[in-house]
XYZ file of C-alpha atoms in Angstrom:
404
model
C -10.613 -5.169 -8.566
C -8.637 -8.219 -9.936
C -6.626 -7.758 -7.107
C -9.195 -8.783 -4.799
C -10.288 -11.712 -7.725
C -6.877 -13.391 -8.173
C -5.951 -12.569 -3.689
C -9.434 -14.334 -3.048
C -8.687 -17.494 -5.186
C -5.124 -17.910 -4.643
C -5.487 -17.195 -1.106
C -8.080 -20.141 -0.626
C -6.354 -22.883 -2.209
C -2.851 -22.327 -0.600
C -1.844 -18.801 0.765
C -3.889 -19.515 3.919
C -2.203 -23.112 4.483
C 1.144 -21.487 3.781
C 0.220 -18.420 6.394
C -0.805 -20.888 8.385
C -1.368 -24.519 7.584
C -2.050 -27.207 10.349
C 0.138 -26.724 13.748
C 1.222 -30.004 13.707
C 2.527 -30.377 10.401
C 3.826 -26.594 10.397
C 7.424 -25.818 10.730
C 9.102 -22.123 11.424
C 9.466 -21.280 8.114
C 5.938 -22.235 6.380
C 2.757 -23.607 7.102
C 1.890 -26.851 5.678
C -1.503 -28.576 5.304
C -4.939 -27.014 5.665
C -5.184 -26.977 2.005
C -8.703 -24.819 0.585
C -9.621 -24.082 4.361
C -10.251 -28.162 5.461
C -10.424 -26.652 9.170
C -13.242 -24.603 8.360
C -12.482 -21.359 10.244
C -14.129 -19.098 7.999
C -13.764 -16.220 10.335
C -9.794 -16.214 10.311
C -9.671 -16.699 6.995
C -12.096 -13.713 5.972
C -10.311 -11.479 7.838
C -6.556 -12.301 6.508
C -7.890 -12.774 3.022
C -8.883 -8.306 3.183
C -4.719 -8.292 4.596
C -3.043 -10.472 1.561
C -5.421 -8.099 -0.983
C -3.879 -4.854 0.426
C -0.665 -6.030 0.674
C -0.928 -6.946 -3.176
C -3.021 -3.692 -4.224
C -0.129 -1.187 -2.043
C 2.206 -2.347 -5.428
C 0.127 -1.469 -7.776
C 0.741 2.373 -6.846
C 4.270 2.113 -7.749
C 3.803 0.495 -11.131
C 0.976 3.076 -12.210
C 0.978 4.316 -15.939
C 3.369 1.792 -16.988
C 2.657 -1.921 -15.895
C 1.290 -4.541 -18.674
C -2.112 -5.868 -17.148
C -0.682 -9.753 -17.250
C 2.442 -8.891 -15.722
C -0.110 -7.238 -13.185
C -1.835 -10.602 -12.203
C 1.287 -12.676 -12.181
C 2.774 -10.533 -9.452
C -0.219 -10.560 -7.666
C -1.160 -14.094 -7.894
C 2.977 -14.447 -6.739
C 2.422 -12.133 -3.720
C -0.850 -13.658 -2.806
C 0.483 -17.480 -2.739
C 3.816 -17.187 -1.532
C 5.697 -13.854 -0.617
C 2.918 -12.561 1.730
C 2.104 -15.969 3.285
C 5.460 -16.603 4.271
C 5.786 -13.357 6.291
C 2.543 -14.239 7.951
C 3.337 -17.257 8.724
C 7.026 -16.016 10.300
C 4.928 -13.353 12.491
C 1.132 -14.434 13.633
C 0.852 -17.672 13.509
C 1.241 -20.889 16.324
C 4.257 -22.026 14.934
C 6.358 -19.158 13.007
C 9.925 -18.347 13.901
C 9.069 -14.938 14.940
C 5.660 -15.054 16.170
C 4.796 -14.266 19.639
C 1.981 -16.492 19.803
C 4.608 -19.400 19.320
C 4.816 -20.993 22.698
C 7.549 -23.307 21.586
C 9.230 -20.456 19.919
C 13.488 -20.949 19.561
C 15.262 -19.140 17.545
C 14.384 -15.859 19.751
C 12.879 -15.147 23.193
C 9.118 -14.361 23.228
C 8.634 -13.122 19.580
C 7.874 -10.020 17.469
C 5.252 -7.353 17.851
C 3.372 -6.488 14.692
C -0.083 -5.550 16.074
C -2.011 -5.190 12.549
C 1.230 -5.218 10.062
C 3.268 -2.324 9.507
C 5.698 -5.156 8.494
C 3.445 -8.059 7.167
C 1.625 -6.044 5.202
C 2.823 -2.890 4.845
C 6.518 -3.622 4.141
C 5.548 -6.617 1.859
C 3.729 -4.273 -0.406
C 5.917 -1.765 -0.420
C 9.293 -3.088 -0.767
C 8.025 -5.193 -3.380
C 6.258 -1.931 -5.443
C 10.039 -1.013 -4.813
C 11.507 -3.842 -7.009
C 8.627 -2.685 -9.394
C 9.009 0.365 -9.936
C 13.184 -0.358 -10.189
C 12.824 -2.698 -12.630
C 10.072 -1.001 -14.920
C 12.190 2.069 -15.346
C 10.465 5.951 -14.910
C 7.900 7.161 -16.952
C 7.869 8.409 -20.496
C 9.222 11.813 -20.044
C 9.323 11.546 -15.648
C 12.953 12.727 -15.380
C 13.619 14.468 -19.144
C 15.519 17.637 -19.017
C 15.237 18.210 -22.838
C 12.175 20.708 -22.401
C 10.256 18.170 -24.282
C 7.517 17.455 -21.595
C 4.477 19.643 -21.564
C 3.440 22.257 -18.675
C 0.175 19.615 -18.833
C 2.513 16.612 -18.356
C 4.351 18.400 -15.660
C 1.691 19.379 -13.587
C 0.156 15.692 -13.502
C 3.447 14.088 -12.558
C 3.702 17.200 -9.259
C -0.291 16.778 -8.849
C -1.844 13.541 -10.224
C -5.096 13.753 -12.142
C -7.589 14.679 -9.779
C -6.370 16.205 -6.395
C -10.580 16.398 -4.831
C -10.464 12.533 -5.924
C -7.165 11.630 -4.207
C -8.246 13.811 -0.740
C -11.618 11.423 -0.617
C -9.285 8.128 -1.249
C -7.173 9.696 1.149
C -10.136 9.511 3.596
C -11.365 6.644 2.412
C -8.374 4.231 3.280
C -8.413 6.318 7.182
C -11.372 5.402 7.537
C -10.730 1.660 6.791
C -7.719 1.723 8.711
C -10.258 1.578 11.552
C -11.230 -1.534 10.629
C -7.387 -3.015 10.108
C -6.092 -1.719 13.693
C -9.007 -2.018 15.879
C -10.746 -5.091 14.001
C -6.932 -6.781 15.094
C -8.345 -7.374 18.715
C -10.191 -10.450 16.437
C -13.004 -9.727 19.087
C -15.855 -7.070 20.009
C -16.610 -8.466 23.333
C -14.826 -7.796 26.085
C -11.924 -6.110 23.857
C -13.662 -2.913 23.167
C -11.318 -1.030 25.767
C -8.245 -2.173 23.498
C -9.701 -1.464 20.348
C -11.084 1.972 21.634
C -7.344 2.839 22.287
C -6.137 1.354 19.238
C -8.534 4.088 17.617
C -6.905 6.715 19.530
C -3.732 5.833 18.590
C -4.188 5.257 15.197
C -6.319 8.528 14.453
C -3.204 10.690 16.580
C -0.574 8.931 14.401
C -2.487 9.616 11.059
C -3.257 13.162 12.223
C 0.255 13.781 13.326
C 1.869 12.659 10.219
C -0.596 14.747 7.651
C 0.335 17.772 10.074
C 3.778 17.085 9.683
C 4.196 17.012 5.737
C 2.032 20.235 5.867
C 4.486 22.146 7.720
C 7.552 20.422 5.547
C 6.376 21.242 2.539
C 5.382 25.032 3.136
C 8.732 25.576 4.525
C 11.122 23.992 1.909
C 8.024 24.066 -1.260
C 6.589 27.046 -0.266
C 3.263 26.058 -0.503
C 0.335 23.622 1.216
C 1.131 20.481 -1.029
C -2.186 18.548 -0.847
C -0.923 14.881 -2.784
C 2.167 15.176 0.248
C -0.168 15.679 3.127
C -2.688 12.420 2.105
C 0.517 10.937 1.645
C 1.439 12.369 5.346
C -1.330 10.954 6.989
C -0.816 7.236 5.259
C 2.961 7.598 6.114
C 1.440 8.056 10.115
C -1.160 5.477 9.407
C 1.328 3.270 8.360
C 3.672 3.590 10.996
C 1.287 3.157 14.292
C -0.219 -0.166 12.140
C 2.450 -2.013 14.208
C 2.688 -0.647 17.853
C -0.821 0.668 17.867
C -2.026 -1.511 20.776
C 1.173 -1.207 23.065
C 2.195 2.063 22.908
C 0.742 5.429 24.974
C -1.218 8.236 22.917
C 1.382 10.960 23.256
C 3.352 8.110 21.670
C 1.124 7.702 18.932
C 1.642 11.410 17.857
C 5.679 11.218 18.054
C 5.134 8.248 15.906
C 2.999 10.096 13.430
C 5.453 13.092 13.328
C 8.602 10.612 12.439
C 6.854 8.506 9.894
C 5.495 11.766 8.508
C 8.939 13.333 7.970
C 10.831 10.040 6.974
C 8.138 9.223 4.050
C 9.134 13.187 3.258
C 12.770 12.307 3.050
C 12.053 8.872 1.480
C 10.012 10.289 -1.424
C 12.836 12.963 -2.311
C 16.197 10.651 -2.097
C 13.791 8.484 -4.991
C 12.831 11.029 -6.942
C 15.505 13.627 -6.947
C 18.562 11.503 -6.307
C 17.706 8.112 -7.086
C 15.604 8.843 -10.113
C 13.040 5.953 -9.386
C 9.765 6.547 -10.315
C 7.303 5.435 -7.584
C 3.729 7.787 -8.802
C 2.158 7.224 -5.599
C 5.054 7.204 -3.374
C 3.932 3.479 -2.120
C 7.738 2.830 -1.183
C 7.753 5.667 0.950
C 4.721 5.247 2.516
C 4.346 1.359 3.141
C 7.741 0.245 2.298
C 10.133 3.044 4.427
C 6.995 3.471 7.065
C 6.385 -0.087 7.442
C 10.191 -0.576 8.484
C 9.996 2.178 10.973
C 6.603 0.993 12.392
C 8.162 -2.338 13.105
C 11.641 -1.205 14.862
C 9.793 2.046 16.488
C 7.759 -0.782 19.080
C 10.996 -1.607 20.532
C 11.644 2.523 21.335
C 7.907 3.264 22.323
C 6.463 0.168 23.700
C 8.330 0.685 27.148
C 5.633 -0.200 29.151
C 4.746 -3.652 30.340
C 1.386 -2.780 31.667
C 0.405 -1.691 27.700
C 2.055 -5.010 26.271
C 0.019 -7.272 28.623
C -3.018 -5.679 27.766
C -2.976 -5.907 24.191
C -3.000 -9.859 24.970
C 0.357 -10.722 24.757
C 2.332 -13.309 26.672
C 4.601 -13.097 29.773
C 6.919 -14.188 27.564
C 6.953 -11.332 25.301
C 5.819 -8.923 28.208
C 9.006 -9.615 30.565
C 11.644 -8.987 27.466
C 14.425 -6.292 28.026
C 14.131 -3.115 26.190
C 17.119 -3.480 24.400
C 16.320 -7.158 23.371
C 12.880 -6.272 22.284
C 14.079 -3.362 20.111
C 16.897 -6.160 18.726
C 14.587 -8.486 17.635
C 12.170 -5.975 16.131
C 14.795 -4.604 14.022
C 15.872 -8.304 12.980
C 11.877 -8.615 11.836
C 12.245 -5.713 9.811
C 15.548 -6.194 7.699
C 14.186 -10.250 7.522
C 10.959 -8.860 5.566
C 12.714 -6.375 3.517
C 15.458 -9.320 2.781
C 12.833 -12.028 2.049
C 10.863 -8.938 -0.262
C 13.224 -7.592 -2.275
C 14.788 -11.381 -3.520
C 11.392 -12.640 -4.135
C 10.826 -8.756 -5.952
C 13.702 -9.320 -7.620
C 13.081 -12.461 -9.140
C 9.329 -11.744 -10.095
C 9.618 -8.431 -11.764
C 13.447 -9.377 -13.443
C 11.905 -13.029 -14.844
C 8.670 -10.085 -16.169
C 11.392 -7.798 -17.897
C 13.737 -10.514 -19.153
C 10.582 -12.177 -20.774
C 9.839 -8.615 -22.215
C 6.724 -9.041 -20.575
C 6.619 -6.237 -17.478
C 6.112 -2.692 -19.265
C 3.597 -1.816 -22.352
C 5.056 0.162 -25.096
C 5.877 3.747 -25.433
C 3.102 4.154 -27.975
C 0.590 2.905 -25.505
C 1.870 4.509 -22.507
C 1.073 7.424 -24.689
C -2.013 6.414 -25.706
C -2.820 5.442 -21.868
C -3.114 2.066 -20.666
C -7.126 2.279 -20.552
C -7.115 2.525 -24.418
C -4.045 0.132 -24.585
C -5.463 -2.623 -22.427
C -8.768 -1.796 -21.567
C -10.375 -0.949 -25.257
C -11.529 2.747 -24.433
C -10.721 5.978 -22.036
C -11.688 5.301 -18.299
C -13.514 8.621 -17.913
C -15.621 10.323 -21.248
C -16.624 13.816 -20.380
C -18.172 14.116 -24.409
C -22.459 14.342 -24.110
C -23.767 11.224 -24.794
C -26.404 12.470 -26.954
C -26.650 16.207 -28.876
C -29.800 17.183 -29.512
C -30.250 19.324 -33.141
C -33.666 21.500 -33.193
C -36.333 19.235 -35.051
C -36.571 22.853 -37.602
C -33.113 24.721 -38.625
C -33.535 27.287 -41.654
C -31.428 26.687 -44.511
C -29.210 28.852 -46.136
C -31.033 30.049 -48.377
C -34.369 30.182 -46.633
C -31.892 32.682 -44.136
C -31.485 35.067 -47.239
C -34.706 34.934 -48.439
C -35.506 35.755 -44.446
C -33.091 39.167 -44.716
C -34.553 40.322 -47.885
C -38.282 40.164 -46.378
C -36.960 42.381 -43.394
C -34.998 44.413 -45.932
């Protein structure tokens, strides 16, 4: 919720102008004037606005349980305002150094393809939940080995809370998805063939991925690990965000399958090797899937008939293979660079100002009591209800001795 409160603000007075400012005063690097939306294009700015909230919200999964509320807003006002903006501005707009809508573009031939932003926003958010969860340490008792953690305790750090709950989410954010890749056509009329095969692609990918992590985890778990398979299907949503308008279907499903089993591998090297606590596995998901959603255009998108129909230039449609799977993989490691410093810097300043993580007390206690004033969810009747006439004890004995 404050998410979207702080992203909406900040995003109006100067994360637009920095995503993309006024062409003529923009440079590669940033986007400079347009300050509070002068130009009045409400419709551009609506739309971006719902991509710099996710990209601020994906973080928020790695920092679960943990996180002090302010430290919470700072980072997101940060990620609103300047990290995500930047990266924007680099890939989609007139005048970025990566963009392929750049017509004077420079420092690369034709420019990067990010469809709906496996890297913009997907990487963003999860390489910086990354630096997050790094720099805020595991949870009380994630990794202890001293028997001290409760079989309760255990089973909500394998499970979650409430599996039903994270299954609807689950479906929740695929259904939305529809509106991220498709809506990215920026038009209904006369793009409805484009976004009907972004659909396609994007529900293959998602299926693909779930189906994937399924199969993983019965063979090396040995059983149907539900919190893995929603993460599955993200991992395959994730990774078709990018290429979903230039790629074929049966591409969409290979895609699915590999983001699938690298958010698998991605969420055991953390947990198991690298002892990083991540509870909702956002890295692996955004961060890891993000990364391969950007590079896996330049393997998939082969086709030059599929890249000129998504709307692209002749520029970007006549690039080389091997070129466009160079500079896709330059994208990538440029976003994870320019994340992870910026990360770095906002989440060490938090724990250096002993500022980023609550108390062990309160993580105890839970953060809803600790910050919030009460628990999130009271199962306790609100009202009991005594019978207007109870016998007392003695009017009970005098009671037996009559029937006696």
């Amino acid at each position: 919720m404050m998410d979207a409160c702080i992203g909406t603000i900040s995003f109006f007075l100067f994360g637009y102008c920095i995503a993309y400012g006024d062409d003529e005063q923009s440079n590669g690097f940033i986007g400079v004037g347009n300050v509070v939306l002068l130009s009045k294009d409400y419709n551009a700015f609506f739309f971006q606005w719902a991509f710099a909230a996710t990209a601020a919200t994906i973080v928020s999964g790695s920092v679960a349980e943990r996180c002090r509320l302010d430290a919470y807003f700072f980072y997101t006002l940060c990620l609103t305002l300047w990290v995500y903006p930047i990266v924007v501005h680099w890939m989609w707009s007139n005048t970025g150094w990566l963009s392929p809508f750049n017509e004077d573009i420079q420092a690369i031939e034709g420019g990067v393809i990010d469809f709906a932003g496996s890297g913009v926003v997907h990487m963003v958010g999860g390489w910086s939940g990354l630096c997050g969860a790094y720099f805020l340490g595991p949870r009380y008792l994630r990794f202890d080995t001293t028997g001290q953690r409760s079989k309760v305790l255990q089973r909500q750090f394998a499970f979650g809370h409430n599996v039903p709950f994270q299954v609807l989410g689950t479906f929740i954010l695929w259904f939305g998805w529809y509106g991220f890749n498709p809506g990215s056509t920026l038009a209904a009329n006369g793009a409805m063939t484009l976004a009907s095969k972004v659909a396609v692609n994007t529900t293959l990918a998602a299926a693909a991925g779930g189906a994937t992590v399924a199969l993983v985890e019965r063979l090396v778990g040995g059983i149907w690990m539900i919190p893995a398979i929603c993460n599955g299907i993200l991992a395959g949503l994730v990774a078709v965000t990018g290429p979903c308008a230039v790629v074929k279907p049966w591409a969409a499903i290979l895609i699915g399958i590999t983001g699938g089993f690298f958010y698998w591998c991605s969420s055991n090297l953390l947990e198991k090797f690298l002892k990083i606590d991540d509870p909702l596995d956002a890295f692996s998901v955004h961060g890891v899937c993000g990364f391969w959603g950007v590079i896996n255009t330049g393997i998939f998108a082969y086709d030059k008939a599929d890249i000129a129909f998504a709307g692209y230039s002749d520029a970007v449609v006549n690039l080389s293979q091997g070129y466009r799977f160079g500079i896709q993989l330059l994208a990538a490691v440029v976003i994870a660079a320019w994340t992870l410093i910026n990360g770095c810097i906002m989440f060490g300043m938090l724990r250096a100002c002993k500022r980023l993580r609550i108390s062990e007390e309160d993580e105890k206690k839970g953060l809803d009591m600790a910050e919030h004033g009460g628990i999130g969810v009271d199962m306790r009747r609100s009202y009991s209800v005594r019978p207007s006439r109870v016998l007392s004890k003695d009017e009970l004995n005098n009671l037996k001795d009559d029937i006696n």
